[in-house]
CSV table of C-alpha atoms in Angstrom, one decimal:
chain,number,residue,atom,x,y,z
C,619,UNK,CA,-33.8,-4.5,25.3
C,620,UNK,CA,-33.7,-5.6,21.7
C,621,UNK,CA,-35.0,-2.2,20.5
C,622,UNK,CA,-32.2,-0.5,22.4
C,623,UNK,CA,-29.5,-2.8,20.8
C,624,UNK,CA,-31.0,-2.2,17.3
C,625,UNK,CA,-30.9,1.6,17.9
C,626,UNK,CA,-27.3,1.5,19.0
C,627,UNK,CA,-26.4,-0.5,15.9
C,628,UNK,CA,-28.2,2.0,13.7
C,629,UNK,CA,-26.3,4.9,15.3
C,630,UNK,CA,-23.0,3.1,15.0
C,631,UNK,CA,-23.6,2.4,11.3
C,632,UNK,CA,-24.6,6.1,10.7
C,633,UNK,CA,-21.4,7.3,12.3
C,634,UNK,CA,-19.4,4.9,10.2
C,635,UNK,CA,-21.1,5.7,7.0
C,636,UNK,CA,-18.2,7.7,5.6
C,637,UNK,CA,-16.0,4.7,6.1
C,638,UNK,CA,-18.4,2.2,4.4
C,639,UNK,CA,-19.0,4.2,1.2
C,640,UNK,CA,-16.8,6.2,-1.1
C,641,UNK,CA,-18.0,8.7,-3.8
C,642,UNK,CA,-16.0,8.5,-6.9
C,643,UNK,CA,-14.1,11.7,-7.7
C,644,UNK,CA,-12.2,12.7,-10.9
C,645,UNK,CA,-9.0,10.7,-11.2
C,646,UNK,CA,-10.1,7.9,-8.9
C,647,UNK,CA,-9.3,4.3,-9.9
C,648,UNK,CA,-10.5,1.2,-8.1
C,649,UNK,CA,-6.9,0.5,-7.1
C,650,UNK,CA,-6.5,3.9,-5.5
C,651,UNK,CA,-9.8,3.6,-3.7
C,652,UNK,CA,-8.8,0.2,-2.4
C,653,UNK,CA,-5.5,1.6,-1.3
C,654,UNK,CA,-7.2,4.5,0.6
C,655,UNK,CA,-9.5,2.1,2.5
C,656,UNK,CA,-7.0,-0.8,3.0
C,657,UNK,CA,-9.1,-3.1,0.9
C,658,UNK,CA,-8.4,-5.5,-2.0
C,659,UNK,CA,-9.6,-3.9,-5.2
C,660,UNK,CA,-11.3,-7.2,-6.2
C,661,UNK,CA,-13.4,-7.2,-3.0
C,662,UNK,CA,-14.6,-3.6,-3.7
C,663,UNK,CA,-15.4,-4.7,-7.3
C,664,UNK,CA,-17.4,-7.7,-6.0
C,665,UNK,CA,-19.3,-5.6,-3.3
C,666,UNK,CA,-20.4,-3.2,-6.1
C,667,UNK,CA,-20.9,-5.6,-9.0
C,668,UNK,CA,-18.2,-3.9,-11.1
C,669,UNK,CA,-16.7,-6.2,-13.8
C,670,UNK,CA,-13.2,-5.9,-15.3
C,671,UNK,CA,-11.8,-3.5,-16.5
C,672,UNK,CA,-13.3,-1.7,-13.4
C,673,UNK,CA,-14.6,1.4,-15.1
C,674,UNK,CA,-15.9,4.0,-12.6
C,675,UNK,CA,-18.2,7.0,-13.1
C,676,UNK,CA,-17.8,10.3,-11.4
C,677,UNK,CA,-20.2,10.6,-8.4
C,678,UNK,CA,-20.7,6.8,-8.2
C,679,UNK,CA,-21.2,5.6,-4.7
C,680,UNK,CA,-19.2,2.5,-3.8
C,681,UNK,CA,-19.2,0.2,-0.8
C,682,UNK,CA,-15.7,0.0,0.5
C,683,UNK,CA,-16.3,-2.3,3.5
C,684,UNK,CA,-18.1,-5.7,3.9
C,685,UNK,CA,-21.6,-5.8,5.1
C,686,UNK,CA,-21.9,-6.2,8.9
C,687,UNK,CA,-24.0,-9.2,9.9
C,688,UNK,CA,-26.3,-8.4,12.9
C,689,UNK,CA,-25.9,-11.4,15.3
C,690,UNK,CA,-28.9,-12.3,17.4
C,691,UNK,CA,-28.5,-11.3,21.1
C,692,UNK,CA,-29.5,-14.9,22.1
C,693,UNK,CA,-26.5,-16.3,20.2
C,694,UNK,CA,-23.6,-17.1,22.6
C,695,UNK,CA,-20.2,-15.8,21.6
C,696,UNK,CA,-17.8,-18.3,20.0
C,697,UNK,CA,-14.2,-18.8,20.9
C,698,UNK,CA,-13.1,-17.6,17.5
C,699,UNK,CA,-14.2,-14.1,18.3
C,700,UNK,CA,-11.9,-13.8,21.2
C,701,UNK,CA,-8.9,-15.5,19.7
C,702,UNK,CA,-5.8,-13.3,19.8
C,703,UNK,CA,-4.5,-12.0,16.5
C,704,UNK,CA,-0.9,-12.7,15.5
C,705,UNK,CA,0.8,-9.3,15.3
C,706,UNK,CA,2.6,-8.3,12.1
C,707,UNK,CA,6.4,-8.5,12.3
C,708,UNK,CA,8.2,-5.2,12.3
C,709,UNK,CA,11.8,-4.4,11.8
C,710,UNK,CA,13.5,-2.6,14.7
C,711,UNK,CA,14.9,0.8,13.7
C,712,UNK,CA,18.7,0.6,13.8
C,713,UNK,CA,21.4,2.8,12.4
C,714,UNK,CA,20.3,4.4,9.1
C,715,UNK,CA,21.7,2.7,6.0
C,716,UNK,CA,22.7,4.0,2.6
C,717,UNK,CA,21.7,2.3,-0.6
C,718,UNK,CA,24.4,1.3,-3.1
C,719,UNK,CA,26.0,4.2,-5.1
C,720,UNK,CA,26.4,2.4,-8.4
C,721,UNK,CA,25.3,-0.7,-10.3
C,722,UNK,CA,28.3,-2.8,-9.4
C,723,UNK,CA,27.4,-2.6,-5.7
C,724,UNK,CA,23.7,-3.0,-6.2
C,725,UNK,CA,22.2,-5.8,-4.2
C,726,UNK,CA,21.0,-8.9,-5.9
C,727,UNK,CA,17.2,-8.9,-6.3
C,728,UNK,CA,15.1,-11.0,-3.9
C,729,UNK,CA,13.1,-13.6,-5.8
C,730,UNK,CA,9.7,-14.4,-4.4
C,731,UNK,CA,9.4,-17.7,-6.2
C,732,UNK,CA,6.0,-18.4,-4.6
C,733,UNK,CA,4.4,-15.4,-6.4
C,734,UNK,CA,6.8,-15.1,-9.3
C,735,UNK,CA,8.1,-11.6,-8.3
C,736,UNK,CA,11.6,-10.4,-8.2
C,737,UNK,CA,11.9,-7.4,-5.8
C,738,UNK,CA,14.5,-4.6,-5.9
C,739,UNK,CA,15.1,-1.5,-3.8
C,740,UNK,CA,13.1,1.4,-5.3
C,741,UNK,CA,15.6,4.2,-4.5
C,742,UNK,CA,19.0,5.0,-3.0
C,743,UNK,CA,19.2,6.6,0.4
C,744,UNK,CA,19.0,6.0,4.1
C,745,UNK,CA,16.1,4.2,5.7
C,746,UNK,CA,14.6,6.8,8.1
C,747,UNK,CA,11.4,5.1,9.0
C,748,UNK,CA,10.3,1.5,9.2
C,749,UNK,CA,7.1,-0.4,8.8
C,750,UNK,CA,4.5,-0.6,11.6
C,751,UNK,CA,1.6,-2.9,11.5
C,752,UNK,CA,-0.4,-0.8,14.0
C,753,UNK,CA,-2.9,1.4,12.2
C,754,UNK,CA,-2.6,4.3,11.5
C,755,UNK,CA,1.2,4.4,11.8
C,756,UNK,CA,3.6,3.8,9.0
C,757,UNK,CA,2.3,1.3,6.4
C,758,UNK,CA,5.6,1.1,4.5
C,759,UNK,CA,9.2,2.4,4.7
C,760,UNK,CA,10.6,5.9,4.2
C,761,UNK,CA,13.9,6.3,2.2
C,762,UNK,CA,15.7,9.6,2.6
C,763,UNK,CA,17.3,11.1,-0.5
C,764,UNK,CA,17.9,14.2,-2.7
C,765,UNK,CA,15.3,16.1,-4.5
C,766,UNK,CA,15.1,14.9,-8.1
C,767,UNK,CA,17.0,11.6,-7.7
C,768,UNK,CA,15.6,8.5,-9.5
C,769,UNK,CA,12.8,6.4,-8.2
C,770,UNK,CA,12.7,2.9,-9.6
C,771,UNK,CA,10.0,0.2,-10.0
C,772,UNK,CA,10.6,-2.4,-7.4
C,773,UNK,CA,9.3,-5.1,-9.7
C,774,UNK,CA,7.8,-5.5,-13.1
C,775,UNK,CA,4.1,-4.6,-13.5
C,776,UNK,CA,1.6,-2.1,-14.8
C,777,UNK,CA,0.8,1.4,-13.6
C,778,UNK,CA,-2.7,1.4,-12.2
C,779,UNK,CA,-2.7,4.9,-10.5
C,780,UNK,CA,-0.7,8.1,-11.0
C,781,UNK,CA,-2.0,11.2,-9.3
C,782,UNK,CA,-2.4,13.3,-6.1
C,783,UNK,CA,-5.8,12.2,-5.0
C,784,UNK,CA,-4.8,10.3,-1.9
C,785,UNK,CA,-4.2,12.7,1.1
C,786,UNK,CA,-0.8,12.3,2.7
C,787,UNK,CA,0.9,10.6,-0.3
C,788,UNK,CA,1.6,13.7,-2.5
C,789,UNK,CA,2.3,12.7,-6.1
C,790,UNK,CA,1.7,8.9,-5.9
C,791,UNK,CA,2.3,6.0,-8.3
C,792,UNK,CA,0.7,2.5,-7.7
C,793,UNK,CA,2.1,-0.5,-9.6
C,794,UNK,CA,0.1,-3.7,-10.0
C,795,UNK,CA,2.5,-6.7,-10.2
C,796,UNK,CA,-0.1,-9.5,-10.2
C,797,UNK,CA,-3.5,-10.2,-8.8
C,798,UNK,CA,-2.0,-10.4,-5.3
C,799,UNK,CA,0.7,-7.7,-5.0
C,800,UNK,CA,0.7,-3.9,-5.5
C,801,UNK,CA,3.4,-1.4,-4.6
C,802,UNK,CA,3.3,2.4,-4.1
C,803,UNK,CA,5.8,5.2,-4.5
C,804,UNK,CA,4.8,8.5,-2.8
C,805,UNK,CA,5.9,12.1,-2.5
C,806,UNK,CA,7.4,12.2,-6.0
C,807,UNK,CA,8.6,15.5,-7.4
C,808,UNK,CA,7.9,14.4,-11.0
C,809,UNK,CA,6.1,11.3,-12.4
C,810,UNK,CA,7.6,9.8,-15.5
C,811,UNK,CA,4.9,7.2,-16.3
C,812,UNK,CA,1.2,7.1,-17.1
C,813,UNK,CA,-1.7,4.9,-16.0
C,814,UNK,CA,-1.7,1.8,-18.1
C,815,UNK,CA,2.0,1.8,-18.8
C,816,UNK,CA,3.9,-1.5,-18.4
C,817,UNK,CA,7.1,-1.1,-16.4
C,818,UNK,CA,10.1,-3.4,-15.8
C,819,UNK,CA,11.9,-4.0,-12.5
C,820,UNK,CA,14.5,-1.3,-12.0
C,821,UNK,CA,13.0,1.1,-14.6
C,822,UNK,CA,12.9,4.7,-13.5
C,823,UNK,CA,9.3,5.8,-12.9
C,824,UNK,CA,9.7,9.1,-11.0
C,825,UNK,CA,12.0,11.7,-9.5
C,826,UNK,CA,12.1,11.9,-5.7
C,827,UNK,CA,10.3,14.8,-4.1
C,828,UNK,CA,8.7,16.1,-1.0
C,829,UNK,CA,5.1,16.5,-2.0
C,830,UNK,CA,3.1,16.0,1.2
C,831,UNK,CA,6.2,15.9,3.4
C,832,UNK,CA,8.8,18.3,4.8
C,833,UNK,CA,11.9,16.5,3.3
C,834,UNK,CA,12.9,14.9,0.1
C,835,UNK,CA,12.1,11.2,0.5
C,836,UNK,CA,10.4,8.2,-1.0
C,837,UNK,CA,7.6,6.5,0.9
C,838,UNK,CA,7.4,2.9,-0.4
C,839,UNK,CA,4.7,0.4,0.4
C,840,UNK,CA,3.9,-3.2,-0.7
C,841,UNK,CA,0.3,-4.5,-0.3
C,842,UNK,CA,-0.7,-8.2,-0.4
C,843,UNK,CA,-4.4,-8.6,-1.2
C,844,UNK,CA,-5.0,-5.0,-0.3
C,845,UNK,CA,-3.3,-5.2,3.2
C,846,UNK,CA,0.0,-3.4,4.0
C,847,UNK,CA,2.9,-5.8,4.6
C,848,UNK,CA,6.5,-5.1,5.7
C,849,UNK,CA,8.6,-4.3,2.6
C,850,UNK,CA,11.8,-5.3,4.4
C,851,UNK,CA,10.7,-8.9,4.3
C,852,UNK,CA,10.6,-8.8,0.5
C,853,UNK,CA,13.5,-6.6,-0.5
C,854,UNK,CA,17.1,-8.0,-0.9
C,855,UNK,CA,18.7,-9.0,2.3
C,856,UNK,CA,22.2,-8.2,1.1
C,857,UNK,CA,21.2,-4.5,1.1
C,858,UNK,CA,20.5,-4.7,4.8
C,859,UNK,CA,23.9,-6.1,5.6
C,860,UNK,CA,25.6,-3.4,3.5
C,861,UNK,CA,23.7,-0.7,5.5
C,862,UNK,CA,24.5,-2.3,8.8
C,863,UNK,CA,28.2,-2.3,7.8
C,864,UNK,CA,28.0,1.4,6.8
C,865,UNK,CA,26.4,2.4,10.1
């Protein structure tokens, strides 16, 4: 019986091999690889003994998932394995709302005092798709707009990825705000920053596009320790009220 179980585990691991390892391609950064596999870049660095500043080599094979511990078949299951997970909160889709048209009506930034980050809306436009915590559905929000309109940094930070290597994101920018938070700006028509650049909150970093999508829009994500979280819970609430009023 034990031989059968071991054989099943081996087959399962073989089938999941493509999800456990990543081969570094030109343009890859540790942050982009972590984004692709929903992992914290620091975990990937630790699993592969890569010290800062996280220099990668083309063709390098990286583990992008933790090692799976094989539990003895004689060990009874614990209650923790069957404990229900608390679902991520999602925002119900209501009437689309428009972002402020000028600086006077711009919403006050939301201050995340716990993590020292002040968040702002990254673009003007209507919210056409909301966050869903159920993989593989929407990991952020989609903001409708006009081709070429400004895309802004939602908070101060440093550009850690700028490229088109992540399938489904088009021309993508990833900003590192601190050791916990990253944000991403996808489907850009033109990128105005380079990897390594420092950016301030509200600074224009791109022009909205439709690379990887059928319409001009910005796909925006925030990740905490590598995991997608609902941007609506961090962006200014005044903006939501303005949009409800406009609907």
